[in-house]
PDB file of C-alpha atoms in Angstrom:
ATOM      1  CA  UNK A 119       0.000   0.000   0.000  1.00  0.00           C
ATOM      2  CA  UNK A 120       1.172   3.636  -0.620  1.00  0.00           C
ATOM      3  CA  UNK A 121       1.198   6.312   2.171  1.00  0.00           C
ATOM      4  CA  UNK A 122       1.798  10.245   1.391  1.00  0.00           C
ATOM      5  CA  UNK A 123       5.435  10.159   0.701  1.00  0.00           C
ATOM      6  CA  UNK A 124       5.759   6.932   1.636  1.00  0.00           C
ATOM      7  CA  UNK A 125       5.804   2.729   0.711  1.00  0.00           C
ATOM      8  CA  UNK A 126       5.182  -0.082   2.684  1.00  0.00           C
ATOM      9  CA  UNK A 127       7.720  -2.964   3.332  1.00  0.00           C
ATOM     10  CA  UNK A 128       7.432  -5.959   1.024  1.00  0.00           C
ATOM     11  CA  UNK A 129       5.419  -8.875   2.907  1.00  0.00           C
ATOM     12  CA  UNK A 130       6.091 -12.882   1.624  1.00  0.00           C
ATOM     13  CA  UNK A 131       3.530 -14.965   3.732  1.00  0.00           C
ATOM     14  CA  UNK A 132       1.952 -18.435   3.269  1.00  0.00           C
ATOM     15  CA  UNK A 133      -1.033 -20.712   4.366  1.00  0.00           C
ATOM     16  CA  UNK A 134      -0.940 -24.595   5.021  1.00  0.00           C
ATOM     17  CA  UNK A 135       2.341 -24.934   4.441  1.00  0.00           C
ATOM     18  CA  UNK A 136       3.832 -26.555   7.278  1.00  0.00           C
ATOM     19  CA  UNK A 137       7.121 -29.110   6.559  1.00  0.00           C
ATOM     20  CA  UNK A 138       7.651 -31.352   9.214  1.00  0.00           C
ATOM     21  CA  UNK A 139       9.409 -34.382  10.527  1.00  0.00           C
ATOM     22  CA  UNK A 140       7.705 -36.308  13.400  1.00  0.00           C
ATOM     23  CA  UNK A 141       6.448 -33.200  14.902  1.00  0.00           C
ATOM     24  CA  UNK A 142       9.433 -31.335  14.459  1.00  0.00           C
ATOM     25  CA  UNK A 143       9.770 -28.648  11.723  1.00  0.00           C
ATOM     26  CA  UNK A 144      12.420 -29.825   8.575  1.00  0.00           C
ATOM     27  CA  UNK A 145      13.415 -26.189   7.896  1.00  0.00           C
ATOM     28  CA  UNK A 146      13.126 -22.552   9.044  1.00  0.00           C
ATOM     29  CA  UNK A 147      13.381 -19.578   7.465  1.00  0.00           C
ATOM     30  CA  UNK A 148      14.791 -16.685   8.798  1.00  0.00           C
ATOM     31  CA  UNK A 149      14.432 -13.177   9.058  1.00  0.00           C
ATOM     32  CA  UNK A 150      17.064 -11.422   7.201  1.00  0.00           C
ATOM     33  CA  UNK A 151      17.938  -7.324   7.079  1.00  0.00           C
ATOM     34  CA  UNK A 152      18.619  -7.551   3.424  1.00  0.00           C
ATOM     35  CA  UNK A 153      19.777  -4.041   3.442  1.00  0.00           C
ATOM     36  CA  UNK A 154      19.000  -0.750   0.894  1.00  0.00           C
ATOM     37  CA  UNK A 155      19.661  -2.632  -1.924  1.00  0.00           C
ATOM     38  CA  UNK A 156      16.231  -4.846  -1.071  1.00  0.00           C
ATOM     39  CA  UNK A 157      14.160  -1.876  -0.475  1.00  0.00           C
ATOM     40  CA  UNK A 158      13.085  -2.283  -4.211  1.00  0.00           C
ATOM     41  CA  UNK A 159      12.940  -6.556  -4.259  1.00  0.00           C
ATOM     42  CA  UNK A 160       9.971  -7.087  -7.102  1.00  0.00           C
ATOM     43  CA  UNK A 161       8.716  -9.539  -5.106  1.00  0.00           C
ATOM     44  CA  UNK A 162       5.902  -7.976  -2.766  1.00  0.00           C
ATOM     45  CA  UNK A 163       3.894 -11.039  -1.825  1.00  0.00           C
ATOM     46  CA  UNK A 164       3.447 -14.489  -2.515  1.00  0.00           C
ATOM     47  CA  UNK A 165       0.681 -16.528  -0.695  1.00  0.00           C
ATOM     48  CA  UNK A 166      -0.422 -19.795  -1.010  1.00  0.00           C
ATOM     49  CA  UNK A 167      -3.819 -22.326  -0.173  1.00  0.00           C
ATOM     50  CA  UNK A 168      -6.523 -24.235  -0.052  1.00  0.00           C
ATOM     51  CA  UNK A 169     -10.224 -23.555  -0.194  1.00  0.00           C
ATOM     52  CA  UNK A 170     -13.661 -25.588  -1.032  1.00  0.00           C
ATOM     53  CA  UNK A 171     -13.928 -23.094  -3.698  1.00  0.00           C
ATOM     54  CA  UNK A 172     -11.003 -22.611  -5.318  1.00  0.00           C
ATOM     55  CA  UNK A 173      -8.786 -25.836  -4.690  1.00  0.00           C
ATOM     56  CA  UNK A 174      -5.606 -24.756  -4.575  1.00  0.00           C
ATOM     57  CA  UNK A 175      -4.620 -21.250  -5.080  1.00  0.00           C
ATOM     58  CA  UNK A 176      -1.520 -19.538  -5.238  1.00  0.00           C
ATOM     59  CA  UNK A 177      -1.296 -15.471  -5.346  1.00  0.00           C
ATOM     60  CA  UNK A 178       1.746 -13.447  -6.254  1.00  0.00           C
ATOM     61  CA  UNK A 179       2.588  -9.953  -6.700  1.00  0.00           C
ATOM     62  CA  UNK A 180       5.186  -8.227  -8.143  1.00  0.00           C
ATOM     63  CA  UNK A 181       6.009  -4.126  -8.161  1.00  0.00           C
ATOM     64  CA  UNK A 182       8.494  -1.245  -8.434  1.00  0.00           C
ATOM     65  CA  UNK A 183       8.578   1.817  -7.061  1.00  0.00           C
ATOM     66  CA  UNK A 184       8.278   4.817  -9.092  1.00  0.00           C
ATOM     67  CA  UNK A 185      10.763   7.979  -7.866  1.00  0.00           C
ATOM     68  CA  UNK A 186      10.803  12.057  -8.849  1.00  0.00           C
ATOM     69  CA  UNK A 187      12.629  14.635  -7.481  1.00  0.00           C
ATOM     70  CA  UNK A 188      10.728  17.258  -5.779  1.00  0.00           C
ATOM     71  CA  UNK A 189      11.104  21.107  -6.227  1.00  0.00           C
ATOM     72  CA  UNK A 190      13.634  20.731  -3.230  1.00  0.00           C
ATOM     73  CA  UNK A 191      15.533  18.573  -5.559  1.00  0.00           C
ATOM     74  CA  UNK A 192      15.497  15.506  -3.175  1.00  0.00           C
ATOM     75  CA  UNK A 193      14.225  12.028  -4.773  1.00  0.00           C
ATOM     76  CA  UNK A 194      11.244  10.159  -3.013  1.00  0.00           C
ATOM     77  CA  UNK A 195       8.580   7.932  -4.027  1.00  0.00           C
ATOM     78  CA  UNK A 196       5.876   9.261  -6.760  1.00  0.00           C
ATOM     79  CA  UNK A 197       4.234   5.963  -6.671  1.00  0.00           C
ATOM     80  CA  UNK A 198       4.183   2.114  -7.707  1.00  0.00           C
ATOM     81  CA  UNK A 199       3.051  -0.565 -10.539  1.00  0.00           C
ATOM     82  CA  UNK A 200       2.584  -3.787  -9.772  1.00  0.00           C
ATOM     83  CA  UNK A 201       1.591  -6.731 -11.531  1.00  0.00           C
ATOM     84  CA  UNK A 202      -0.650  -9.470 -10.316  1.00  0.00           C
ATOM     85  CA  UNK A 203      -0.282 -13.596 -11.562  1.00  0.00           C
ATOM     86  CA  UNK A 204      -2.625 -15.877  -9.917  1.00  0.00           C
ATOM     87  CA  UNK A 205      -4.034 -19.131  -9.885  1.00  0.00           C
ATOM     88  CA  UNK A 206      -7.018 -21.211  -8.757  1.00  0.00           C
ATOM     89  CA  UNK A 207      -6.804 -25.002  -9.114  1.00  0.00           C
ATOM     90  CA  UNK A 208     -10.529 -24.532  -9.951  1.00  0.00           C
ATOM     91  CA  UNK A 209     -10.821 -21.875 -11.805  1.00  0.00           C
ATOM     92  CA  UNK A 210      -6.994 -21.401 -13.483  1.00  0.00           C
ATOM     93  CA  UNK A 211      -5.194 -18.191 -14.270  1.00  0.00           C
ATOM     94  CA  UNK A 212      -5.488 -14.692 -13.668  1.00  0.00           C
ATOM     95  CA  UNK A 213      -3.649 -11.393 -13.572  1.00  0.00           C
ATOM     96  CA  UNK A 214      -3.695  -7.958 -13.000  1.00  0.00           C
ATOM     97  CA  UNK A 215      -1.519  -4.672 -13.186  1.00  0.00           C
ATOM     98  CA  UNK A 216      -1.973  -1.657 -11.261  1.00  0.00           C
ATOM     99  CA  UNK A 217      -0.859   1.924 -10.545  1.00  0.00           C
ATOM    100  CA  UNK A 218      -0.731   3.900  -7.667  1.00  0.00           C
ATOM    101  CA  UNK A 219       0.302   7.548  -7.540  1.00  0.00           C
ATOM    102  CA  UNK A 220       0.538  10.118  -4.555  1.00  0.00           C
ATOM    103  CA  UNK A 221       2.796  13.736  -5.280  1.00  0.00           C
ATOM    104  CA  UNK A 222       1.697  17.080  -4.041  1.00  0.00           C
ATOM    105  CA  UNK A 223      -1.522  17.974  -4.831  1.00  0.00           C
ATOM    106  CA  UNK A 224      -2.942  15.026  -6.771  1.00  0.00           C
ATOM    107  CA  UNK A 225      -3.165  11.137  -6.204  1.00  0.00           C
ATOM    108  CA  UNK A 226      -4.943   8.290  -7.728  1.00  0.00           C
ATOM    109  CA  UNK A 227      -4.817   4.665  -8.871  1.00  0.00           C
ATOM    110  CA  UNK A 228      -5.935   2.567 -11.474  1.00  0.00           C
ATOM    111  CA  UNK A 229      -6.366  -1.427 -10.392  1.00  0.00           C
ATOM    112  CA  UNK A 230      -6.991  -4.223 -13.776  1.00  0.00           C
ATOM    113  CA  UNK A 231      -7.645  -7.740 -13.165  1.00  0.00           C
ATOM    114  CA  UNK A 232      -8.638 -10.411 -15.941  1.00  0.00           C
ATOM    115  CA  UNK A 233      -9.398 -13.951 -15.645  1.00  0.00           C
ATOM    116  CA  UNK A 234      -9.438 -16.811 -18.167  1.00  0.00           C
ATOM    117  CA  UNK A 235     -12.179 -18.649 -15.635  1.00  0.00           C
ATOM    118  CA  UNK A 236     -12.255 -22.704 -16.047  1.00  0.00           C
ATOM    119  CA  UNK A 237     -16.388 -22.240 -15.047  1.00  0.00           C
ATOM    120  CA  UNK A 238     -17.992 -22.897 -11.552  1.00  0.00           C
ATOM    121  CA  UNK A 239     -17.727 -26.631 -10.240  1.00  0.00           C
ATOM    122  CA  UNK A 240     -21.954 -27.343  -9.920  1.00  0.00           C
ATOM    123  CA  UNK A 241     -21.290 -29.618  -6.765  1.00  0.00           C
ATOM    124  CA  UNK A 242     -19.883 -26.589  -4.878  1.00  0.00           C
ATOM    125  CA  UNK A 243     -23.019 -25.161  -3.014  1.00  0.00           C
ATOM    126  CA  UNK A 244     -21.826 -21.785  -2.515  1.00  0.00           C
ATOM    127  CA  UNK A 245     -21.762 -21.925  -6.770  1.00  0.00           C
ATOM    128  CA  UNK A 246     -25.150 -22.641  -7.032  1.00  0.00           C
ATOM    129  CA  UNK A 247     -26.385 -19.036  -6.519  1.00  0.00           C
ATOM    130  CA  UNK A 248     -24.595 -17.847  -9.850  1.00  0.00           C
ATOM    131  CA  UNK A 249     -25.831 -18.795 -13.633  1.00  0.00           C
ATOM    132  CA  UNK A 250     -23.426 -20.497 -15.492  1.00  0.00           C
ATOM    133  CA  UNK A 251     -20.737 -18.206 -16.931  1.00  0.00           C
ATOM    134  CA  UNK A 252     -21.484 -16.732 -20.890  1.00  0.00           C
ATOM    135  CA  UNK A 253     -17.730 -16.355 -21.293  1.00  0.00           C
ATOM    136  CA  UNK A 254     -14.296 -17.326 -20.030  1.00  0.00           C
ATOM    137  CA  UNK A 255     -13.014 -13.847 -19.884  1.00  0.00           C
ATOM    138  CA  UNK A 256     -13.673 -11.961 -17.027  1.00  0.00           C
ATOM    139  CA  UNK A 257     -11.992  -8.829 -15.977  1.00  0.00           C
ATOM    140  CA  UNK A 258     -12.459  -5.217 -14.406  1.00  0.00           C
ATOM    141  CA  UNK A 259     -10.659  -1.671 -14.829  1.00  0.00           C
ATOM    142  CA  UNK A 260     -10.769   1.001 -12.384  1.00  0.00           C
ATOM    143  CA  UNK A 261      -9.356   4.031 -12.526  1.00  0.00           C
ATOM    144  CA  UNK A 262      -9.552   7.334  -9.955  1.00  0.00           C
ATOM    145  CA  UNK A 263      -7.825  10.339  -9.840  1.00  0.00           C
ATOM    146  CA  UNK A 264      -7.914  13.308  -7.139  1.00  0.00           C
ATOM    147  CA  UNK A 265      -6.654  16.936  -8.254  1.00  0.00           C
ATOM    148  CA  UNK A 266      -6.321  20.079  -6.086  1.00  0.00           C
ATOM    149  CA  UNK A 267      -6.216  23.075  -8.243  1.00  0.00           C
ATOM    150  CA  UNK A 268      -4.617  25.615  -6.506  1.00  0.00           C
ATOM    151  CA  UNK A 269      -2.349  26.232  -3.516  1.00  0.00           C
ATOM    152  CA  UNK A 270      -5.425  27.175  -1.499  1.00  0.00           C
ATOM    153  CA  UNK A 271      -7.199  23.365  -1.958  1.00  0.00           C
ATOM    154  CA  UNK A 272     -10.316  25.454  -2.854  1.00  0.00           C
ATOM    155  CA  UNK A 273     -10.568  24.119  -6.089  1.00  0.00           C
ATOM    156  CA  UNK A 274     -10.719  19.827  -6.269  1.00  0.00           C
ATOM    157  CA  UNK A 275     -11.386  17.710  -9.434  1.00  0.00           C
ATOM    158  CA  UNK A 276     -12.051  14.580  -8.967  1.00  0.00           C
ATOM    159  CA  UNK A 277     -12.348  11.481 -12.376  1.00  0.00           C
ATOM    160  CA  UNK A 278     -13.192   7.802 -11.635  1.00  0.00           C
ATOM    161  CA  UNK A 279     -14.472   5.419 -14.341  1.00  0.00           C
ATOM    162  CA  UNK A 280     -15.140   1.785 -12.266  1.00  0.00           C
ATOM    163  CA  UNK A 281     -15.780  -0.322 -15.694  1.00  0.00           C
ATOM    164  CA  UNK A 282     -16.686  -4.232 -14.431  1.00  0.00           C
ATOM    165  CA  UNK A 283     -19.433  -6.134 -16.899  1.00  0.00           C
ATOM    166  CA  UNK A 284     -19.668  -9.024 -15.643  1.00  0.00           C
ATOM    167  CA  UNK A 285     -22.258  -8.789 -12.530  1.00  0.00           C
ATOM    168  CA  UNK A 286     -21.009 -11.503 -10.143  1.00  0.00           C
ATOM    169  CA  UNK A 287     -17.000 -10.710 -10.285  1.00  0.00           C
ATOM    170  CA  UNK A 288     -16.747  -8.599  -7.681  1.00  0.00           C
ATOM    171  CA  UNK A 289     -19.086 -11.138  -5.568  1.00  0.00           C
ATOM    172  CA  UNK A 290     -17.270 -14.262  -6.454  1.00  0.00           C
ATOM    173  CA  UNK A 291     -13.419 -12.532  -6.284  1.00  0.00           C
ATOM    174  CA  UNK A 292     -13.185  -9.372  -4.462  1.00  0.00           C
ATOM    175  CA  UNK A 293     -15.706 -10.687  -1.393  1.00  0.00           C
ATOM    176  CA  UNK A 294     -14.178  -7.792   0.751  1.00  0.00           C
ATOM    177  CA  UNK A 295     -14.996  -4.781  -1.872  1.00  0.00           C
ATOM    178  CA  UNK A 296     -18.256  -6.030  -2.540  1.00  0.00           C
ATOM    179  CA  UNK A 297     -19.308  -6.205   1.394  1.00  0.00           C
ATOM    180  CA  UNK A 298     -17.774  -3.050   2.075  1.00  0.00           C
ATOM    181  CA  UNK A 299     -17.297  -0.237  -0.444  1.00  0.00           C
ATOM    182  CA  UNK A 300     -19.832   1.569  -2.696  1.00  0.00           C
ATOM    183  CA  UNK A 301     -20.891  -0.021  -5.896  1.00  0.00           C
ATOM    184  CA  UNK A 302     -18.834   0.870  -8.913  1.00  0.00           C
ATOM    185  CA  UNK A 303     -19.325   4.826 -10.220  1.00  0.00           C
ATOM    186  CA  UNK A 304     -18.270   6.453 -13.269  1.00  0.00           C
ATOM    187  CA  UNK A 305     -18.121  10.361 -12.782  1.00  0.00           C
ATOM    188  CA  UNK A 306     -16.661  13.714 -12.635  1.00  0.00           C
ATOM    189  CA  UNK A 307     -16.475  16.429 -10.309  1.00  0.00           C
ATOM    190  CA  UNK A 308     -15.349  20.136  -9.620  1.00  0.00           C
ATOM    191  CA  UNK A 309     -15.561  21.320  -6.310  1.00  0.00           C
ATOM    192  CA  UNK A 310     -15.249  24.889  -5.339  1.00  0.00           C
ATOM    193  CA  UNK A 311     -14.672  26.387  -1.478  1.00  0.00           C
ATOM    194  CA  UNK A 312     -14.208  29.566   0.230  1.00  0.00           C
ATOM    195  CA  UNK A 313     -14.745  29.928   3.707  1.00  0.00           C
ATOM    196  CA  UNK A 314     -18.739  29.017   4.283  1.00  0.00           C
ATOM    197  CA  UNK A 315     -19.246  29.302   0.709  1.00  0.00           C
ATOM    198  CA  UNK A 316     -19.457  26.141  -1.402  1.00  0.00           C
ATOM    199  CA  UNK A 317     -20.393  24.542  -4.611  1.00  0.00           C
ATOM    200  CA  UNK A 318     -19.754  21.412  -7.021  1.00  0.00           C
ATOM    201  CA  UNK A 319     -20.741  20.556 -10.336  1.00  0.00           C
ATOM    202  CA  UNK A 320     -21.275  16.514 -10.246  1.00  0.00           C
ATOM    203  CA  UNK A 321     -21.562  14.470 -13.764  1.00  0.00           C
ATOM    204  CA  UNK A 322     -22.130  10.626 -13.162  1.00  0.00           C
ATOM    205  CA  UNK A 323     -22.716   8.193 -16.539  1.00  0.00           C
ATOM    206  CA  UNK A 324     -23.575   4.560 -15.832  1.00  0.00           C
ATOM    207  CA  UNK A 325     -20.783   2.319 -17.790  1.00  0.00           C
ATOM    208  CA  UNK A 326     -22.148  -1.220 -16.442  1.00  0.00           C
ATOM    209  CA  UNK A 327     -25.578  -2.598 -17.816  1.00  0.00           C
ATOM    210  CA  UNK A 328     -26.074  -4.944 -15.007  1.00  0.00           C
ATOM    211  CA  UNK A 329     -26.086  -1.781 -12.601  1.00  0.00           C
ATOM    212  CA  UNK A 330     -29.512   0.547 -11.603  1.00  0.00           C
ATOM    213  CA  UNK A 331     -28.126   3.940 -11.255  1.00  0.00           C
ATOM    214  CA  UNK A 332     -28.991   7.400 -11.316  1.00  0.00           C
ATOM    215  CA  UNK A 333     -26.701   9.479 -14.244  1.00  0.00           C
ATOM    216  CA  UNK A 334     -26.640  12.963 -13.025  1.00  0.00           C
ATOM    217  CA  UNK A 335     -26.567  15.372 -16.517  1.00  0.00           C
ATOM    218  CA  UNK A 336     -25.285  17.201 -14.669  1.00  0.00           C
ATOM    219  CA  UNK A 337     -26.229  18.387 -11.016  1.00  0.00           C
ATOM    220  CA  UNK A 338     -25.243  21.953  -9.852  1.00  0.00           C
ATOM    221  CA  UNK A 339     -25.259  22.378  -6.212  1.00  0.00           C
ATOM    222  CA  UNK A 340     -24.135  25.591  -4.005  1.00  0.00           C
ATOM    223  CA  UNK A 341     -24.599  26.418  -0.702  1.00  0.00           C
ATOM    224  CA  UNK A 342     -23.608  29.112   2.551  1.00  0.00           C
ATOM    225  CA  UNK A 343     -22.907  27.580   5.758  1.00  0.00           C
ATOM    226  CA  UNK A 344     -24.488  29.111   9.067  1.00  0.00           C
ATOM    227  CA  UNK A 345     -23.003  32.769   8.138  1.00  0.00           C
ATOM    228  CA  UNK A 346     -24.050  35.401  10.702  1.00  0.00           C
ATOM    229  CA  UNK A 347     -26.644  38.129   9.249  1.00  0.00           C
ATOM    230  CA  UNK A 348     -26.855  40.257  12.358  1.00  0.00           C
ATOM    231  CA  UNK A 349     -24.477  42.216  14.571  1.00  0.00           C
ATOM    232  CA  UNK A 350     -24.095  43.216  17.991  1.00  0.00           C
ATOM    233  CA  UNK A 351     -26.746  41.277  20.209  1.00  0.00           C
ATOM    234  CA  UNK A 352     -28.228  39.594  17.630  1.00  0.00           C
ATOM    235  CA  UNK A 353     -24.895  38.221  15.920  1.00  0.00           C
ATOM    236  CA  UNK A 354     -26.074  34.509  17.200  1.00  0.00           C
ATOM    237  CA  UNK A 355     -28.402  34.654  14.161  1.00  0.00           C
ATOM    238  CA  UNK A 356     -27.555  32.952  11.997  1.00  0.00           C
ATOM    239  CA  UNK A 357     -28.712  32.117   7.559  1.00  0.00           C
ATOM    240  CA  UNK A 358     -28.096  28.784   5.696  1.00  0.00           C
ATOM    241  CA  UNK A 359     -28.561  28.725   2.263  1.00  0.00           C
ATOM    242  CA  UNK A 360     -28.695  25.683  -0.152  1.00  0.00           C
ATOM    243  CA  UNK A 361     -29.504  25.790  -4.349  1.00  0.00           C
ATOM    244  CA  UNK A 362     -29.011  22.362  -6.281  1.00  0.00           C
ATOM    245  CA  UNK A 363     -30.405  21.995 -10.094  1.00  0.00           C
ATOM    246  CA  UNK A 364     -30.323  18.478 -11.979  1.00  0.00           C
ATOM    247  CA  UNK A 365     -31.600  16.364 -14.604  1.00  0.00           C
ATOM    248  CA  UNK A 366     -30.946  12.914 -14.049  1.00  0.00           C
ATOM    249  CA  UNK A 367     -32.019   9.512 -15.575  1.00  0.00           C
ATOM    250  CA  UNK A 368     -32.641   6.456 -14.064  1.00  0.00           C
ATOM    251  CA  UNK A 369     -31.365   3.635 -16.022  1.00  0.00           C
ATOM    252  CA  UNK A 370     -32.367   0.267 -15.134  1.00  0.00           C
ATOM    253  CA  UNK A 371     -30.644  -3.376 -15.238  1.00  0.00           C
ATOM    254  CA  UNK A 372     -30.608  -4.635 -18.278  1.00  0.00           C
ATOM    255  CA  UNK A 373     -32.524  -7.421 -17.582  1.00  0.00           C
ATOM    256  CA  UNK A 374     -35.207  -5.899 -16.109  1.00  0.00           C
ATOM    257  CA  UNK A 375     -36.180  -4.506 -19.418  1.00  0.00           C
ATOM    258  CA  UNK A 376     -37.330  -1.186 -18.083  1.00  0.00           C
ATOM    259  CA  UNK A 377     -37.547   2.054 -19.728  1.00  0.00           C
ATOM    260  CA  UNK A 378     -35.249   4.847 -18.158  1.00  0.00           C
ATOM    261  CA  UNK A 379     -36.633   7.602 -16.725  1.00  0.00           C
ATOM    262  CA  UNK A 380     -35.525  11.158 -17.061  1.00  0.00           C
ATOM    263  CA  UNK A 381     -36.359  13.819 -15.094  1.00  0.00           C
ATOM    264  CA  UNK A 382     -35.438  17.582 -13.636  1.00  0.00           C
ATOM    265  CA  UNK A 383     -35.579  19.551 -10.603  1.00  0.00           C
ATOM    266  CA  UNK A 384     -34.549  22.692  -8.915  1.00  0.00           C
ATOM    267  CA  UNK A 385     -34.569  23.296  -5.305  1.00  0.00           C
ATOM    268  CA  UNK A 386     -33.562  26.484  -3.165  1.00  0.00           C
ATOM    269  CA  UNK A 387     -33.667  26.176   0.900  1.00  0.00           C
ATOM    270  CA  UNK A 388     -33.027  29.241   3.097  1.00  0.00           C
ATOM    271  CA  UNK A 389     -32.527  28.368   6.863  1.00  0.00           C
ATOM    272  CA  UNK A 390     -32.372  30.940   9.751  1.00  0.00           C
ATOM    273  CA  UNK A 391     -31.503  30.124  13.419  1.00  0.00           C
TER     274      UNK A 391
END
C-alpha cells in the first residue's frame, strides 16, 4: 500500500504450508535485514492455499517503485506498478496490473484484473447461486484520480471510471470490496470552497448494464454555511442557504427490461436560526 510520501515494506507470507518431521519442523526460514539494496525486491507477496472453492490457489505480486525529485531537488517515491499472476486449481489463471500515484496535490490509482475462468464446479453449493458463466473472460478496470487546483485546496477535481461487466465478479473474487465499499461509479467532479461558501458541479454516466443507477446530466449544487446576518446582540443569528439543479435519468438493469426515466428539478432552501 502507498502512504503520502511513503511505501510499505514488502510482505512474503503463506497458508498450510507446514514441513515437518515427526512433529518437528524440517526447515526454518529466517528473518534477514537484506539491506537498501532490497528496499526495491519485485517480489511484494506471494501466498499460497486451499479452499472448497477454489482448490488450490496460489497469489503473487510483483512491483516497483516509481521515484521524482521534488522542487527541493530531493528524490522520493511518486508511486508504484505492480503486476498481479494468480491461480485457482478450480478456476486457473489470472492477472492484474496496477498503478498507484501520490505527489503534491494530486493522487490516484488505477487497479486491472482479468481472468481466463475454467467455469464454476456445480457440486460446490456456494456456486449454485450464480448462472453459469457466458464467457471465459472476465476482468475489471478502475481508474480514480484526485486533483487540487490551486495552492489554497479550494478548487478539487475529482475522475473515476469503475468499468466491471460481468455482474457476479466482484461477488465471487473481491468478497471484501463487494461487502464493504460503494458499488462501482463512473463520474466527474469540480468542487469549489471559500470559507462558508461552497459549490460542485457533479456528472455521473452509468458504464455497467447490469447496474440501476442514477446518471446525473449534470447536477449543480451551491450552498452558505451558518453565516451570521446580524451584529451586535443579535450576531447569534444565523442564515443557511442551499440551491441544487439536476436532470438525471434512471437507467435500469438490463434485464429488467425497463424504460429509463428522465427527469429535472430545482430546489432552493433558506434556513435561519
Amino acid at each position: 500500500s502507498i502512504g503520502p510520501g511513503r511505501i510499505t515494506n514488502w510482505v512474503l507470507s503463506a497458508e498450510t504450508i507446514r514441513p515437518s518431521l515427526s512433529g518437528a519442523p524440517v526447515f526454518i526460514i529466517p528473518v534477514l535485514a537484506l539491506g537498501e539494496w532490497a528496499k526495491d525486491f519485485p517480489l511484494r507477496s506471494l501466498k499460497y492455499g486451499r479452499t472448497s472453492r477454489y482448490g488450490q490457489f496460489v497469489y503473487s505480486e510483483f512491483g516497483h517503485t516509481i521515484t521524482r525529485r521534488n522542487e527541493e531537488g530531493k528524490t522520493r517515491p511518486w508511486g508504484e506498478v505492480r503486476a498481479e499472476l494468480d491461480w485457482r486449481q478450480a478456476r486457473g489463471w489470472a492477472e492484474g496490473l496496477d498503478l498507484k500515484y501520490d505527489w503534491d496535490d494530486y493522487e490516484g490509482y488505477l487497479d486491472t484484473y482479468f481472468l481466463r475462468d475454467q467455469g464454476r464446479d456445480p457440486d460446490i453449493s456456494y456456486n449454485l447461486r450464480f448462472p453459469p458463466l457466458p464467457r471465459e473472460e472476465r476482468g475489471k478496470a478502475h481508474l480514480f484520480h484526485r486533483h487540487e487546483l490551486d495552492a489554497e485546496r479550494r478548487w478539487r477535481l475529482e475522475l473515476e471510471a469503475y468499468y466491471v461487466p460481468d455482474r457476479f465478479l466482484i461477488e465471487e473474487f473481491f468478497e471484501e470490496e463487494f461487502r464493504e465499499t460503494k458499488d462501482p461509479e463512473s463520474a466527474g467532479y469540480v468542487r469549489w470552497r471559500d470559507g462558508p461558501m461552497g459549490a460542485y458541479l457533479y456528472e455521473r454516466h452509468r458504464l455497467n448494464d447490469w447496474q440501476t443507477q442514477n446518471e446525473y446530466l449534470p447536477r449543480l449544487h451551491f450552498e452558505i454555511q451558518a453565516v451570521p446576518i446580524l451584529g451586535g446582540a443579535l450576531d447569534n443569528v444565523y442564515v443557511t442557504q442551499r440551491a441544487d439543479a439536476v436532470r438525471f435519468r434512471r437507467r435500469f438493469d438490463e434485464n429488467l427490461h425497463l424504460e429509463s426515466v428522465d427527469l429535472r428539478r430545482a430546489d432552493s432552501a433558506t434556513e435561519v436560526m
